[in-house]
Coordinates of N, CA and C in Angstrom, one line a residue:
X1 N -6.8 9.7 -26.2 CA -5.7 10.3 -25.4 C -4.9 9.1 -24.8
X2 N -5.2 8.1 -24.5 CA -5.0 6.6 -23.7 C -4.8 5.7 -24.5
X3 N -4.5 6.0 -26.0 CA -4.7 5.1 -26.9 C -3.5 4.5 -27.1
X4 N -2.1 5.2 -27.1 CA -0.6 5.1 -26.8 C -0.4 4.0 -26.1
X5 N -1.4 4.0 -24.9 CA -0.8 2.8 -23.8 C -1.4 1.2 -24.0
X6 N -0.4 0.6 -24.3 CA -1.4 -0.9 -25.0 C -2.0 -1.7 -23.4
X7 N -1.8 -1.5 -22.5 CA -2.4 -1.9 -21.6 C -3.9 -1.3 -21.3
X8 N -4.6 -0.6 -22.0 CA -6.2 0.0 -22.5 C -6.7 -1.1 -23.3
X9 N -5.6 -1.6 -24.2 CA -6.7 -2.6 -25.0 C -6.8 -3.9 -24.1
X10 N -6.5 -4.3 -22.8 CA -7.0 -5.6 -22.4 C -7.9 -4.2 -21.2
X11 N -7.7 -3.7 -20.8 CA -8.5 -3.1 -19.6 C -9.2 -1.5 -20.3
X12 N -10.1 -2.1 -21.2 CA -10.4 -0.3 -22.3 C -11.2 0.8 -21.0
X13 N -10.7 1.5 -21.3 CA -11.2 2.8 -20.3 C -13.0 3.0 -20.8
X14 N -13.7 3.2 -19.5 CA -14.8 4.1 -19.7 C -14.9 5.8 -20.0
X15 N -13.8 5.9 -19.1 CA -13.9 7.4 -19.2 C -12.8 8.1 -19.3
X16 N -12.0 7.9 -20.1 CA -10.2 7.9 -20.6 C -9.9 9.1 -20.1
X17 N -10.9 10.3 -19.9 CA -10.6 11.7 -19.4 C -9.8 11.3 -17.8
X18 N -10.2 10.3 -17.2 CA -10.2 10.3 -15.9 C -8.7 9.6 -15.3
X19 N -8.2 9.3 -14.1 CA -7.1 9.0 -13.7 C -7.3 7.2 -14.0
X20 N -6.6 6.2 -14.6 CA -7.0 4.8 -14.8 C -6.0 4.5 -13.7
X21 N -6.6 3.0 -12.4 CA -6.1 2.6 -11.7 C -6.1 1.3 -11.8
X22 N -4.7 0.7 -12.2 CA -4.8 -1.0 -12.2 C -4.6 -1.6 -10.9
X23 N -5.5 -2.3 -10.4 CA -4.9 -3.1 -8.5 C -5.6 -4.2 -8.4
X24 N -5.6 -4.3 -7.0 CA -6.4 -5.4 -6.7 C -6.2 -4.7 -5.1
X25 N -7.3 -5.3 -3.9 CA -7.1 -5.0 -2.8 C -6.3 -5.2 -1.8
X26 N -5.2 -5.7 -1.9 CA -4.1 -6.2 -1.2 C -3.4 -4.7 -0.6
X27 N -2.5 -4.6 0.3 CA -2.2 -3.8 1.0 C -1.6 -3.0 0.2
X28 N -0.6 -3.0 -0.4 CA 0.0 -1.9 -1.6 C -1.1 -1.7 -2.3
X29 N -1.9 -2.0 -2.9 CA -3.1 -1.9 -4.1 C -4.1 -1.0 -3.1
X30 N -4.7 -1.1 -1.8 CA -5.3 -0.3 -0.7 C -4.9 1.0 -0.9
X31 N -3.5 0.9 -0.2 CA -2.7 2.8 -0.4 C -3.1 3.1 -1.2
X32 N -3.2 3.4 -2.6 CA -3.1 3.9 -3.7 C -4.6 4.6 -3.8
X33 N -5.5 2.7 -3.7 CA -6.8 3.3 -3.3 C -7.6 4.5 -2.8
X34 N -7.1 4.5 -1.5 CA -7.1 5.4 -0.1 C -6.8 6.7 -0.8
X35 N -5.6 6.5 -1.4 CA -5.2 8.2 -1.4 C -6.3 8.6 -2.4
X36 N -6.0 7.7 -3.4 CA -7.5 8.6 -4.5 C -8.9 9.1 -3.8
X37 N -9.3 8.2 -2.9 CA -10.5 8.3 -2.4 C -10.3 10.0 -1.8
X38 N -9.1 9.6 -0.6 CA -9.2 11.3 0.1 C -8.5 12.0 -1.0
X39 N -7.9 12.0 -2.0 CA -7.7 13.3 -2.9 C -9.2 14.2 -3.4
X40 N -10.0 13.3 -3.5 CA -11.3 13.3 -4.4 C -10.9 13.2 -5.7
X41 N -10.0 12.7 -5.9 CA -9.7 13.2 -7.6 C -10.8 11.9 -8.4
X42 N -11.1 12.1 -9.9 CA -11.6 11.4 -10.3 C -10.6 9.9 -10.5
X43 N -11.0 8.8 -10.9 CA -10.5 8.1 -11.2 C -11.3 6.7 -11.5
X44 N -10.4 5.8 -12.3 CA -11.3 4.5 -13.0 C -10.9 3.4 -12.4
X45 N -10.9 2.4 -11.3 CA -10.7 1.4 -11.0 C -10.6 -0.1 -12.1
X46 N -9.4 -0.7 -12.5 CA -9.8 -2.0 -12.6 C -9.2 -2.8 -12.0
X47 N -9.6 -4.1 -11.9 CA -9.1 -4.8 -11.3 C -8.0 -6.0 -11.8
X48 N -6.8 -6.4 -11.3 CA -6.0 -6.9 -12.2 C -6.0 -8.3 -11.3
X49 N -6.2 -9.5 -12.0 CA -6.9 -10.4 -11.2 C -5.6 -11.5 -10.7
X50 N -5.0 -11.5 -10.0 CA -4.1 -12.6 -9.8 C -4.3 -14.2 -10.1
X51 N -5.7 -14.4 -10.1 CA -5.8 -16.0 -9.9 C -6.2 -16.3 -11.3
X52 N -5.7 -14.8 -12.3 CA -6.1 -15.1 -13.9 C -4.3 -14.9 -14.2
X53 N -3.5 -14.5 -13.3 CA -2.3 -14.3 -14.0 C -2.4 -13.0 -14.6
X54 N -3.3 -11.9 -14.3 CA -3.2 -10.6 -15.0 C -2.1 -9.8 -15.5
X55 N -1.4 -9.7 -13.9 CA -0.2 -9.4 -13.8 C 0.7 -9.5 -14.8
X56 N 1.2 -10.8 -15.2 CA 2.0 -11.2 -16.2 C 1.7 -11.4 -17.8
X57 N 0.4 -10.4 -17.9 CA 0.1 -9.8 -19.7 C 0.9 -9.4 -20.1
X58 N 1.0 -9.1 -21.2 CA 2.0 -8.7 -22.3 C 1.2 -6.9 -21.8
X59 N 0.0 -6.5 -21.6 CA -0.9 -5.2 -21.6 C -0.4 -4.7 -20.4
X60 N -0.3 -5.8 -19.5 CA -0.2 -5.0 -17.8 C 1.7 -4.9 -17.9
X61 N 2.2 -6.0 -18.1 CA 3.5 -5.7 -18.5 C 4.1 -4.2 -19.4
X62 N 3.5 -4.1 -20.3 CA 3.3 -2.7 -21.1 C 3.4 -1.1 -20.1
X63 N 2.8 -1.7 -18.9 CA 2.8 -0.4 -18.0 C 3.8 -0.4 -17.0
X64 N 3.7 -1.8 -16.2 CA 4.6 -1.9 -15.6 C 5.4 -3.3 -15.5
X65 N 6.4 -3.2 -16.0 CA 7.5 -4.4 -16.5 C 8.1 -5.3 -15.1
X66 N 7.7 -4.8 -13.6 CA 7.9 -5.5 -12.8 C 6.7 -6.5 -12.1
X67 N 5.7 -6.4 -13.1 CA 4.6 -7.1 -13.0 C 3.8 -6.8 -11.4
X68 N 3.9 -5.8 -10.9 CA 3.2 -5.6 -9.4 C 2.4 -4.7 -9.6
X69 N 1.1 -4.6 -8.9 CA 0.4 -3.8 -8.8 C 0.7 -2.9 -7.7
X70 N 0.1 -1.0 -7.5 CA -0.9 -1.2 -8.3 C 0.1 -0.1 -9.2
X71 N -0.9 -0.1 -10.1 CA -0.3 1.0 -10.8 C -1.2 2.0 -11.7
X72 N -1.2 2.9 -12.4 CA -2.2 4.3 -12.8 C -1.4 5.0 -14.3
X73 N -2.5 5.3 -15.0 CA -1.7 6.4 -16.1 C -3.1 7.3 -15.5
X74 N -2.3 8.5 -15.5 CA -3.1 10.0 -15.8 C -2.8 10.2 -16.8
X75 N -3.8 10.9 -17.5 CA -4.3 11.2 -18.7 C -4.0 12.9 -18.8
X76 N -3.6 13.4 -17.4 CA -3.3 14.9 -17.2 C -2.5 14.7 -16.4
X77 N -0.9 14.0 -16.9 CA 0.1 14.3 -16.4 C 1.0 15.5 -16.4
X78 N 2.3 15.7 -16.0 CA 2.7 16.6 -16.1 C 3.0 17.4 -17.2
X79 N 2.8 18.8 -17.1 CA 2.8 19.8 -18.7 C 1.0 19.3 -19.3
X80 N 0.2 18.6 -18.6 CA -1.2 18.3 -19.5 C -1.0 16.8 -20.5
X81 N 0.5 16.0 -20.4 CA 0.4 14.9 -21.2 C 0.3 13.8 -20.3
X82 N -0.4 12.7 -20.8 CA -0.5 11.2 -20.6 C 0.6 11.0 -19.7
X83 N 0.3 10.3 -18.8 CA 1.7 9.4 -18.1 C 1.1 8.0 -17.6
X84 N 2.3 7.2 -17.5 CA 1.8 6.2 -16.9 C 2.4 6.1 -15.4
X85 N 2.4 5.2 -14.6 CA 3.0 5.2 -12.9 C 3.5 4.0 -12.1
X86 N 3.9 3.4 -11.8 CA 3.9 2.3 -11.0 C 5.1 2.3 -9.7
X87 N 5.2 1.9 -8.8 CA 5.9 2.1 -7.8 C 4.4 2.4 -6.5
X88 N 3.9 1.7 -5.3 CA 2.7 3.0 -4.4 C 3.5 3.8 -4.0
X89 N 4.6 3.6 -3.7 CA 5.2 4.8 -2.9 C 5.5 6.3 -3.9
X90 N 5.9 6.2 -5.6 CA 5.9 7.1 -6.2 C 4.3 7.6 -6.3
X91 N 3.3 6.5 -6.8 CA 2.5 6.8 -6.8 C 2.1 7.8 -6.0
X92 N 1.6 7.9 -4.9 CA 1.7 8.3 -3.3 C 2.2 9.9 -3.6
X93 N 3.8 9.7 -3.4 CA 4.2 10.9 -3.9 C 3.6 11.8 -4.8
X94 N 3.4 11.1 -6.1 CA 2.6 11.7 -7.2 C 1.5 12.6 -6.9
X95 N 0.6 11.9 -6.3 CA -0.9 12.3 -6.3 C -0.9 13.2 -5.2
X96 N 0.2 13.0 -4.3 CA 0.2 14.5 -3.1 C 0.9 15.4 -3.8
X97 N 1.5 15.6 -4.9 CA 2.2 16.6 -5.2 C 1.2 17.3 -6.2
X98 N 0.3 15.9 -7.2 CA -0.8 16.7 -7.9 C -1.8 17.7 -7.2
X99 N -2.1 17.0 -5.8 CA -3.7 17.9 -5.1 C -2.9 18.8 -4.3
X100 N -1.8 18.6 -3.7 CA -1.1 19.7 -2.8 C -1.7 19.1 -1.2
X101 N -1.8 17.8 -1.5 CA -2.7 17.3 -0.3 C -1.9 16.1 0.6
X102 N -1.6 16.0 2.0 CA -1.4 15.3 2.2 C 0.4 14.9 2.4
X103 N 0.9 16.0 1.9 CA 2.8 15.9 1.8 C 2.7 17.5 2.7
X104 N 3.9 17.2 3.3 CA 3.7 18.9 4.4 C 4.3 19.6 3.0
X105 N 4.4 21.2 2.9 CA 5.0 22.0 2.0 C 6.2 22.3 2.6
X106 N 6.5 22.4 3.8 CA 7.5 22.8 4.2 C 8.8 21.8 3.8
X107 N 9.7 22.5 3.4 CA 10.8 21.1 3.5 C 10.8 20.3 4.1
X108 N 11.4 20.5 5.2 CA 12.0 20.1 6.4 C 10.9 18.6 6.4
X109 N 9.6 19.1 6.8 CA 8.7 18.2 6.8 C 8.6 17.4 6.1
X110 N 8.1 17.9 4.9 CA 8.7 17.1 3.2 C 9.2 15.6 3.5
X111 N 10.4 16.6 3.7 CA 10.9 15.4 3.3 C 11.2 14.1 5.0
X112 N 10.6 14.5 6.0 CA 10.6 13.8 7.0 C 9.3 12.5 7.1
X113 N 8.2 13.3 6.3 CA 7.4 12.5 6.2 C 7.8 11.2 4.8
X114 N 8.5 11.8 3.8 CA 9.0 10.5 2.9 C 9.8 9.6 3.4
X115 N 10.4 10.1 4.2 CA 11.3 9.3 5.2 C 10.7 8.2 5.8
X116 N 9.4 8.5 6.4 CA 8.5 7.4 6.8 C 7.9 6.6 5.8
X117 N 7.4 7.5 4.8 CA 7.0 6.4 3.8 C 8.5 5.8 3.0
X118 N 9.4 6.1 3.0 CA 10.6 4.6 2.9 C 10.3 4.0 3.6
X119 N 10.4 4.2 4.9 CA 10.2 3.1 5.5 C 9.4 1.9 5.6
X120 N 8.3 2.4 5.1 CA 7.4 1.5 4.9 C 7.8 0.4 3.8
X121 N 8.4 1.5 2.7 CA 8.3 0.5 1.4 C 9.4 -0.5 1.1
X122 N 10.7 0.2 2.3 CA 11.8 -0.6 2.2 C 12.0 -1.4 3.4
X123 N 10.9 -1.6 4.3 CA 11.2 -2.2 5.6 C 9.6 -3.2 5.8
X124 N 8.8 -2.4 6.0 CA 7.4 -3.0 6.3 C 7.1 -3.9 5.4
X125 N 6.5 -3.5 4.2 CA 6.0 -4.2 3.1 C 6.7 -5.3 2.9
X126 N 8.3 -5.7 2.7 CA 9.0 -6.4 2.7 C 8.5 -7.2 3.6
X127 N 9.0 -6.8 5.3 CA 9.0 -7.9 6.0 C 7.6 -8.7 6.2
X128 N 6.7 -7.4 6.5 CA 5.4 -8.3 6.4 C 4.7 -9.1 6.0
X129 N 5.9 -9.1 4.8 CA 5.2 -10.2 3.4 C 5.4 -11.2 3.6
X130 N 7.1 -10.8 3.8 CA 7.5 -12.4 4.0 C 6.9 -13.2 5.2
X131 N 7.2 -12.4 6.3 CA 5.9 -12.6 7.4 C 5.0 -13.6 7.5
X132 N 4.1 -13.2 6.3 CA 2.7 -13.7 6.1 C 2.8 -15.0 5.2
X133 N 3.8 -14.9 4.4 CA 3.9 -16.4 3.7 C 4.5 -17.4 4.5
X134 N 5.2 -17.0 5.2 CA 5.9 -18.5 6.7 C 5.1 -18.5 7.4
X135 N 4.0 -17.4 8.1 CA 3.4 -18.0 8.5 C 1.6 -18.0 8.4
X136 N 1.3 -18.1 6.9 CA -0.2 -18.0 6.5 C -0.3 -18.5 5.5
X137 N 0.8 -19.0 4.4 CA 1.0 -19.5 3.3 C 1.5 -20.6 2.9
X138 N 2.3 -20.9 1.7 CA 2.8 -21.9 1.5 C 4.0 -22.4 2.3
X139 N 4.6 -21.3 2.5 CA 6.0 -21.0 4.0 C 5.6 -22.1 5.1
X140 N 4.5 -21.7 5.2 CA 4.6 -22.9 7.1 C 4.3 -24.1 6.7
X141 N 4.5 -24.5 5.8 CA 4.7 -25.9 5.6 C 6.5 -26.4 5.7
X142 N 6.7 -25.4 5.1 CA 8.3 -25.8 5.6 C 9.1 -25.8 7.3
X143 N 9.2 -27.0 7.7 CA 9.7 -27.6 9.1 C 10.7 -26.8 9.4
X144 N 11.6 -26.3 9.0 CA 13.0 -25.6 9.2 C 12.1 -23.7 9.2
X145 N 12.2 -23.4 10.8 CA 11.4 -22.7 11.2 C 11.8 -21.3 11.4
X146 N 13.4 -21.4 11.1 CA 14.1 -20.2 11.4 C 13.6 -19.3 10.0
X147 N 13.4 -19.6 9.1 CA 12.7 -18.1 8.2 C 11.8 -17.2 8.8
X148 N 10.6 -18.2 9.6 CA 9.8 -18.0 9.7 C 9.9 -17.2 11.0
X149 N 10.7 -17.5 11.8 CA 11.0 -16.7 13.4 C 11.8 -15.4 12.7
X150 N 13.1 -15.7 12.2 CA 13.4 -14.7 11.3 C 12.6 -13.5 11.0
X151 N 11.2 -13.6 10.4 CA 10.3 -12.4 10.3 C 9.8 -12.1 11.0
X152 N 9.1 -13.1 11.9 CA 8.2 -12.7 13.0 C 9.4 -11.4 14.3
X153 N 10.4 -12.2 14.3 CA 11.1 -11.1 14.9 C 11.4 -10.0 14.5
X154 N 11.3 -9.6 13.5 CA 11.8 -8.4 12.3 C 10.3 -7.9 12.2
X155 N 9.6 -8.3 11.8 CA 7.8 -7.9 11.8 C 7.6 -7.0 13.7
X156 N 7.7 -7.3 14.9 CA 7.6 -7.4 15.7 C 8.4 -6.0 16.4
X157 N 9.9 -6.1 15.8 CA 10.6 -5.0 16.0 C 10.4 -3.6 15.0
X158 N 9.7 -3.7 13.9 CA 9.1 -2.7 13.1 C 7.9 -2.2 13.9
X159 N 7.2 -3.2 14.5 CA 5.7 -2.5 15.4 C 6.4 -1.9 16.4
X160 N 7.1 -2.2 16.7 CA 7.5 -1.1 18.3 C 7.8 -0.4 17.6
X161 N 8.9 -0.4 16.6 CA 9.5 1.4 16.2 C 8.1 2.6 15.9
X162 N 7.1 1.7 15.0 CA 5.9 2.4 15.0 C 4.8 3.1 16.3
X163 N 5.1 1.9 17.2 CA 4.8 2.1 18.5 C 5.5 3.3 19.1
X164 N 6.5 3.5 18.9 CA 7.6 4.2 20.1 C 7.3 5.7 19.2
X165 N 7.0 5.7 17.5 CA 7.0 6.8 16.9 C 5.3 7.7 17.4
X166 N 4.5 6.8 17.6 CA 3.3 7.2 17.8 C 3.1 7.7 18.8
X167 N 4.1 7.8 19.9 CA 4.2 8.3 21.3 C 4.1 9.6 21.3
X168 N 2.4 10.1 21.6 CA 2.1 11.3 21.6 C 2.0 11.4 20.8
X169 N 1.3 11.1 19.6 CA 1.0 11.7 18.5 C 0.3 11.3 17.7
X170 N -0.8 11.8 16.8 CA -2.1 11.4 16.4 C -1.8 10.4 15.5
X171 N -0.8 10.7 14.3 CA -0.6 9.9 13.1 C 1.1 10.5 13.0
X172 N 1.2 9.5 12.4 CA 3.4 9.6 12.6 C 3.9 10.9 12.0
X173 N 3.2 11.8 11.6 CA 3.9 13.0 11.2 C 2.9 14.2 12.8
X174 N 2.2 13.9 13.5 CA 2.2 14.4 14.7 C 0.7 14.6 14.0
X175 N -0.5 15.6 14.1 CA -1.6 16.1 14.4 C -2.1 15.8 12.7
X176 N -1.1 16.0 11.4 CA -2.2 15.5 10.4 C -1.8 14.0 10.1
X177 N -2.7 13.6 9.2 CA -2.7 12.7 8.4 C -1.8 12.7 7.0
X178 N -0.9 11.9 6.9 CA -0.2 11.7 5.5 C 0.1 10.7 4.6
X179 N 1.2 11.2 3.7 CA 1.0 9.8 2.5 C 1.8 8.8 3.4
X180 N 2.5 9.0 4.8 CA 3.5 7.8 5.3 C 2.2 7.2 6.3
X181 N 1.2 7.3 6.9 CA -0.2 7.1 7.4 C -0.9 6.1 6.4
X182 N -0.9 6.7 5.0 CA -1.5 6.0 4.5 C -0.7 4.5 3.4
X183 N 0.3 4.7 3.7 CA 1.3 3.8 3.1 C 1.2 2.7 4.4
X184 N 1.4 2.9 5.5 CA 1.8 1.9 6.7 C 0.6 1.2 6.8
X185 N -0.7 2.0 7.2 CA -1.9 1.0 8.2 C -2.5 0.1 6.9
X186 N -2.8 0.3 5.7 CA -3.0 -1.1 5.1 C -2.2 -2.5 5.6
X187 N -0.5 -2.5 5.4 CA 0.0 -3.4 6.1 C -0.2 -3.7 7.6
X188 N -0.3 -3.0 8.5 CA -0.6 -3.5 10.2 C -2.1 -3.9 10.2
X189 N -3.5 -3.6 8.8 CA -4.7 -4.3 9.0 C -4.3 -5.7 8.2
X190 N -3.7 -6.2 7.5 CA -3.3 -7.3 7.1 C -2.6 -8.5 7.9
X191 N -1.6 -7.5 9.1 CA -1.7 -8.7 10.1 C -2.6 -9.1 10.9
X192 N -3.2 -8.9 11.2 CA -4.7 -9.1 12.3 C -6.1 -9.7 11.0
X193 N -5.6 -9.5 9.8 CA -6.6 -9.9 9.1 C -6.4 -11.1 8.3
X194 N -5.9 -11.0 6.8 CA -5.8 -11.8 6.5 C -4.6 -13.2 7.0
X195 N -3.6 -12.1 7.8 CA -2.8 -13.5 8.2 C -2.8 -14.1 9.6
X196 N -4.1 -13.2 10.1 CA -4.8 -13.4 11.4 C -3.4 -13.9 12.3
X197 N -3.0 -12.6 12.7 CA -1.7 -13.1 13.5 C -1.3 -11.7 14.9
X198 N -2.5 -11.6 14.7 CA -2.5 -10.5 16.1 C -2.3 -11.1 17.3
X199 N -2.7 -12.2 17.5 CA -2.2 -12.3 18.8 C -1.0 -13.2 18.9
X200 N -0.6 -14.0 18.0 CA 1.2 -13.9 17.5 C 2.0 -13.0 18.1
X201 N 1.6 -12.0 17.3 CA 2.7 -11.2 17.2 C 2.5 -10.4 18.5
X202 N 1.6 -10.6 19.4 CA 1.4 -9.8 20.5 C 1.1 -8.0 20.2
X203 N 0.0 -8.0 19.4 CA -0.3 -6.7 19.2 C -1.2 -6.2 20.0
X204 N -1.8 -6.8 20.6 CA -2.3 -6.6 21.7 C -1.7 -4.8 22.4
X205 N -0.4 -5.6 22.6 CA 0.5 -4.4 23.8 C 1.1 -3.0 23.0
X206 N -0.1 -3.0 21.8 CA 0.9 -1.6 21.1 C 0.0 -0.6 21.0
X207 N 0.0 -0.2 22.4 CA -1.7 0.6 22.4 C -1.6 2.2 21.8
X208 N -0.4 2.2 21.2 CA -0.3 3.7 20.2 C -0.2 2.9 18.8
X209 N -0.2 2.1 18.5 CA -0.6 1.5 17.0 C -1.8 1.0 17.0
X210 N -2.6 0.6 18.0 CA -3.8 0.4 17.8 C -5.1 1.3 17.5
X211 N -4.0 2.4 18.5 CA -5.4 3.7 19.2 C -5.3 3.8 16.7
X212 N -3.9 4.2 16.4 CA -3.9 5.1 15.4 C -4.5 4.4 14.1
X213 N -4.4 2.4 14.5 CA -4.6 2.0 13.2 C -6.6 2.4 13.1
X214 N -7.1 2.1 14.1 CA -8.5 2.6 14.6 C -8.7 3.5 13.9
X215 N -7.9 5.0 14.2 CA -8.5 6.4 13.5 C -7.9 5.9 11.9
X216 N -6.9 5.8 11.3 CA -6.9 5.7 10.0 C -7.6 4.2 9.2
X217 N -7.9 3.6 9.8 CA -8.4 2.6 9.1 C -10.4 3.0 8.8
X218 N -11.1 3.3 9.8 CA -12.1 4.2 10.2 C -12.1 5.2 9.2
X219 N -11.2 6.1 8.2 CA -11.7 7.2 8.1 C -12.7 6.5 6.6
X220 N -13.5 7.2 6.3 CA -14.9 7.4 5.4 C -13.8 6.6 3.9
X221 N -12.5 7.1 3.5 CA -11.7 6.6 2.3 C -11.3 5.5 2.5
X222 N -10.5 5.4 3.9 CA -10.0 3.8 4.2 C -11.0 3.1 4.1
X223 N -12.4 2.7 4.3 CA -13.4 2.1 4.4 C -13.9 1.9 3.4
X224 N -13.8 2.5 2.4 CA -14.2 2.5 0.7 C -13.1 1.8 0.3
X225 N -12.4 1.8 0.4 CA -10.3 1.8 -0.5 C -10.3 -0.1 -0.2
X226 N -10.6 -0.6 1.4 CA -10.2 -1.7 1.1 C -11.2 -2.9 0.1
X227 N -12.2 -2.0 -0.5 CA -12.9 -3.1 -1.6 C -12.9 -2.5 -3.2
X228 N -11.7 -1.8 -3.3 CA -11.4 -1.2 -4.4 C -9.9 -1.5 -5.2
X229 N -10.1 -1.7 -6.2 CA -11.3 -2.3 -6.9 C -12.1 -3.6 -6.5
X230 N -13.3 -3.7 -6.6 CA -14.5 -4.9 -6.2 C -13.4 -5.9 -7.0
X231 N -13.7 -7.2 -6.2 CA -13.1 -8.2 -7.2 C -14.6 -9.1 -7.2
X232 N -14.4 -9.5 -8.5 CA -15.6 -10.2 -9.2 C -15.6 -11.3 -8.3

C-alpha cells in the first residue's frame, strides 16, 4: 500500500496498515506527536535524525521537498487512498478533521480557532526560533546584538498577546482544548527548556500562560509526545 512512497525504503514500515510519522522531538515534530497521542489513532513513529542529515535524503526529500519535519503518509487517506503530509499546521488540521476531534464544528469557531493556530505557525514558531539561535546557538556569538534584542522583543510581545488571550480562560479557544493549544505550548516549553530563557524573557509575570502551559503540557499525550519519536 506504502510502496509508491520512496521514502519507505530508507524508513520501511512495520505496520504499513497504520498512520507513518517522520520527526524528531523538537517543538513542531511534538505537536504532531501530541495530537496522535490524544486522537488515539494508530500510528508508526520514526525518527529523522538531524545530526545524520536525514532531512536532506533523496527518501525524506521524496515526501517532503522542504526538507522539515515532521511529516506523515496515511495509508487511509481521503476516498481510502495513500497520502502523504507535511506542513504541522496542515498536519494538525488533517488529523482534527480525520477524528472530528479537537477543531470546534461550528464555523464560526472553526475557523477562529485556525486563526490561532496561524498564529502560531506564522508568528511564534518563526520568532522563537530565531529567538533561540541568538540567544542559545550559534547567534550569540555574534557581538552586533540588535538581532538578538530584535527577537527577544518580538518573542516577549507574542507572550503577552498569549497572556492577554488567556484572560479567563482555560486554553485559548475558552473551556476546551484544541489543535491552536496544541500547536503553541510545545514552543513556550522550549523557552524555559531547551533555550533556558525563562527568566530572560521574564516569564515569570505571565501567570495565565503559565497556569495554561501547566495544564497542557501535564496532560497524559503531552507527556508521551515530547519523547516521540525516542531518539537513539
Amino acid at each position: 500500500m506504502l510502496d509508491n512512497f520512496n521514502i519507505t525504503r530508507r524508513w520501511a514500515p512495520k505496520n504499513p496498515g497504520i498512520i507513518q510519522l517522520y520527526s524528531l522531538p523538537t517543538p513542531n515534530g511534538i505537536k504532531v506527536s501530541a495530537m496522535l497521542e490524544e486522537t488515539g489513532l494508530a500510528y508508526e513513529p520514526h525518527l529523522v535524525d538531524f545530526g545524520e542529515s536525514d532531512q536532506f535524503t533523496p527518501e525524506f526529500l521524496s515526501l517532503n521537498p522542504n526538507n522539515k519535519i515532521p511529516a506523515i503518509i496515511d495509508p487511509d487517506g481521503p476516498g481510502g487512498a495513500p497520502m502523504g503530509l507535511f506542513e504541522s499546521g496542515a498536519i494538525l488540521i488533517y488529523l482534527a478533521e480525520k477524528t472530528g476531534q479537537f477543531l470546534p464544528s461550528d464555523a464560526a469557531r472553526r475557523y477562529e480557532t485556525i486563526q490561532w493556530l496561524m498564529w502560531q505557525m506564522g508568528g511564534v514558531g518563526p520568532m522563537f526560533g530565531q529567538f533561540g539561535f541568538f540567544h542559545a546557538f550559534a547567534g550569540k556569538e555574534i557581538e552586533d546584538r540588535r538581532p538578538f534584542n530584535r527577537y527577544k522583543e518580538e518573542v516577549q510581545r507574542l507572550l503577552d498577546v498569549l497572556d492577554d488571550r488567556l484572560e479567563g480562560r482555560d486554553f485559548v479557544m475558552g473551556a476546551d482544548y484544541t489543535i491552536a493549544d496544541i500547536a503553541i505550548w510545545p514552543w513556550v516549553r522550549v523557552l524555559s527548556g531547551h533555550y533556558d530563557a525563562f527568566d530572560l524573557l521574564e516569564m515569570g509575570e505571565l501567570g495565565n500562560v503559565n497556569r495554561w502551559f501547566e495544564a497542557c503540557a501535564n496532560r497524559p499525550a503531552s507527556l508521551k509526545a515530547v519523547d516521540i519519536p525516542a531518539r537513539d
